Short mmCIF file of C-alpha atoms in Angstrom, two decimals:
data_model
loop_
_atom_site.label_atom_id
_atom_site.label_comp_id
_atom_site.label_asym_id
_atom_site.label_seq_id
_atom_site.Cartn_x
_atom_site.Cartn_y
_atom_site.Cartn_z
CA MET A 92 -75.46 40.95 14.87
CA THR A 93 -73.82 44.31 15.38
CA PRO A 94 -73.04 45.59 18.86
CA GLN A 95 -75.48 48.47 18.42
CA ARG A 96 -78.28 46.13 17.41
CA LEU A 97 -77.52 43.85 20.37
CA GLY A 98 -77.59 46.87 22.66
CA TYR A 99 -80.96 47.96 21.31
CA VAL A 100 -82.34 44.43 21.71
CA ALA A 101 -81.20 44.34 25.36
CA TRP A 102 -82.68 47.80 25.94
CA THR A 103 -85.99 46.73 24.42
CA ALA A 104 -85.98 43.61 26.59
CA LEU A 105 -85.48 45.78 29.68
CA VAL A 106 -88.38 48.02 28.69
CA LEU A 107 -90.68 45.06 27.99
CA LEU A 108 -89.65 43.26 31.17
CA GLN A 109 -90.91 46.04 33.45
CA PRO A 110 -94.67 45.66 32.74
CA LEU A 111 -94.30 41.86 32.61
CA TRP A 112 -92.61 41.90 36.00
CA TYR A 113 -95.02 44.20 37.81
CA PHE A 114 -98.27 43.10 36.19
CA GLY A 115 -97.63 39.39 35.80
CA LEU A 116 -94.48 37.62 36.96
CA ALA A 117 -94.12 39.14 40.45
CA PRO A 118 -96.60 41.91 41.29
CA PRO A 119 -95.62 44.22 44.15
CA ALA A 120 -96.74 43.30 47.66
CA ASN A 121 -98.73 46.53 47.99
CA GLY A 122 -100.96 45.47 45.09
CA LYS A 123 -100.26 48.58 43.02
CA PRO A 124 -98.23 47.56 39.96
CA ALA A 125 -98.99 50.84 38.17
CA TYR A 126 -97.00 52.74 40.80
CA ALA A 127 -94.04 50.42 40.43
CA LEU A 128 -94.18 50.77 36.66
CA ALA A 129 -94.45 54.56 36.93
CA LEU A 130 -91.17 54.56 38.85
CA THR A 131 -89.23 52.06 36.76
CA LEU A 132 -90.24 52.74 33.16
CA PRO A 133 -89.54 56.50 32.61
CA PRO A 134 -85.75 56.30 33.19
CA LEU A 135 -85.57 53.55 30.57
CA LEU A 136 -87.35 55.78 28.07
CA LEU A 137 -85.10 58.84 28.57
CA PRO A 138 -82.58 57.77 25.90
CA LEU A 139 -85.35 58.01 23.30
CA LEU A 140 -84.50 61.71 23.30
CA ALA A 141 -81.12 60.84 21.76
CA LEU A 142 -82.25 58.34 19.12
CA GLY A 143 -80.98 60.59 16.35
CA ARG A 144 -77.53 59.73 17.69
CA PRO A 145 -77.53 55.96 18.26
CA ARG A 146 -74.23 55.72 20.11
CA ARG A 147 -75.25 58.54 22.45
CA ALA A 148 -78.59 56.81 23.15
CA LEU A 149 -76.76 53.56 23.96
CA LEU A 150 -74.36 55.42 26.24
CA TRP A 151 -77.27 56.97 28.15
CA ILE A 152 -79.08 53.69 28.53
CA GLY A 153 -75.83 52.01 29.54
CA ILE A 154 -75.48 54.45 32.42
CA VAL A 155 -79.12 53.96 33.41
CA ALA A 156 -78.70 50.17 33.12
CA LEU A 157 -76.12 50.18 35.91
CA PHE A 158 -78.87 51.20 38.33
CA TYR A 159 -81.21 48.54 36.95
CA PHE A 160 -78.47 45.93 37.33
CA CYS A 161 -78.16 46.85 41.02
CA HIS A 162 -81.95 46.75 41.37
CA GLY A 163 -82.10 43.31 39.77
CA ILE A 164 -79.41 41.88 42.03
CA VAL A 165 -80.97 43.31 45.19
CA ALA A 166 -84.48 42.18 44.20
CA ALA A 167 -83.22 38.67 43.37
CA TRP A 168 -81.55 38.47 46.75
CA ALA A 169 -84.31 40.03 48.87
CA VAL A 170 -87.58 38.98 47.21
CA PRO A 171 -87.69 35.26 46.38
CA ALA A 172 -90.95 35.67 44.42
CA ALA A 173 -89.24 38.18 42.12
CA ARG A 174 -86.06 36.18 41.57
CA LEU A 175 -86.74 35.24 37.94
CA PRO A 176 -87.61 38.72 36.61
CA ALA A 177 -84.86 40.26 38.74
CA LEU A 178 -82.21 37.96 37.29
CA LEU A 179 -83.57 38.59 33.78
CA GLU A 180 -83.22 42.31 34.44
CA ALA A 181 -79.62 41.89 35.59
CA ALA A 182 -78.82 39.70 32.57
CA CYS A 183 -80.27 42.26 30.16
CA CYS A 184 -78.11 44.92 31.78
CA VAL A 185 -74.97 42.78 31.45
CA VAL A 186 -75.71 42.19 27.75
CA LEU A 187 -76.37 45.91 27.22
CA VAL A 188 -73.18 47.10 28.88
CA GLY A 189 -71.24 44.34 27.13
CA ALA A 190 -72.60 45.47 23.77
CA ILE A 191 -71.50 49.03 24.48
CA GLY A 192 -68.00 47.81 25.35
CA TRP A 193 -67.92 45.67 22.21
CA ASP A 194 -68.93 48.65 20.07
CA THR A 195 -66.27 50.85 21.67
CA HIS A 196 -63.63 48.17 21.14
CA GLN A 197 -64.57 47.85 17.46
CA ARG A 198 -64.41 51.61 16.94
CA LYS A 199 -61.00 51.88 18.59
CA ARG A 200 -59.62 49.01 16.52
CA ALA A 201 -60.99 50.57 13.32
CA ALA A 202 -59.40 53.91 14.23
CA ARG A 203 -56.00 52.25 14.75
CA THR A 204 -56.09 50.37 11.45
CA GLY A 205 -57.82 52.93 9.32
#
């Protein structure tokens, strides 16, 4: 699997996790999962504007993923009922940022040798 493909898989997992989290795994305490989804999903969809440039889209989502990583860690720590989806969110972010680093490393090595 290429680093770009792995990054896109992690991004897709983050996008799919949001509705699963708020409508199924750990609904918000206020009983309004649509509000939670309305706040968490749009930032994840912003990089769709750069899909014509795959590396740029992954860079954007990598930056956004740093915030979701923080959210996942805080939610796992503070809300025991949301621990599983929160840790899944953090893991997806780690994979995503790792894939971006892997892709950058491959490009730099190819530039040195080629």
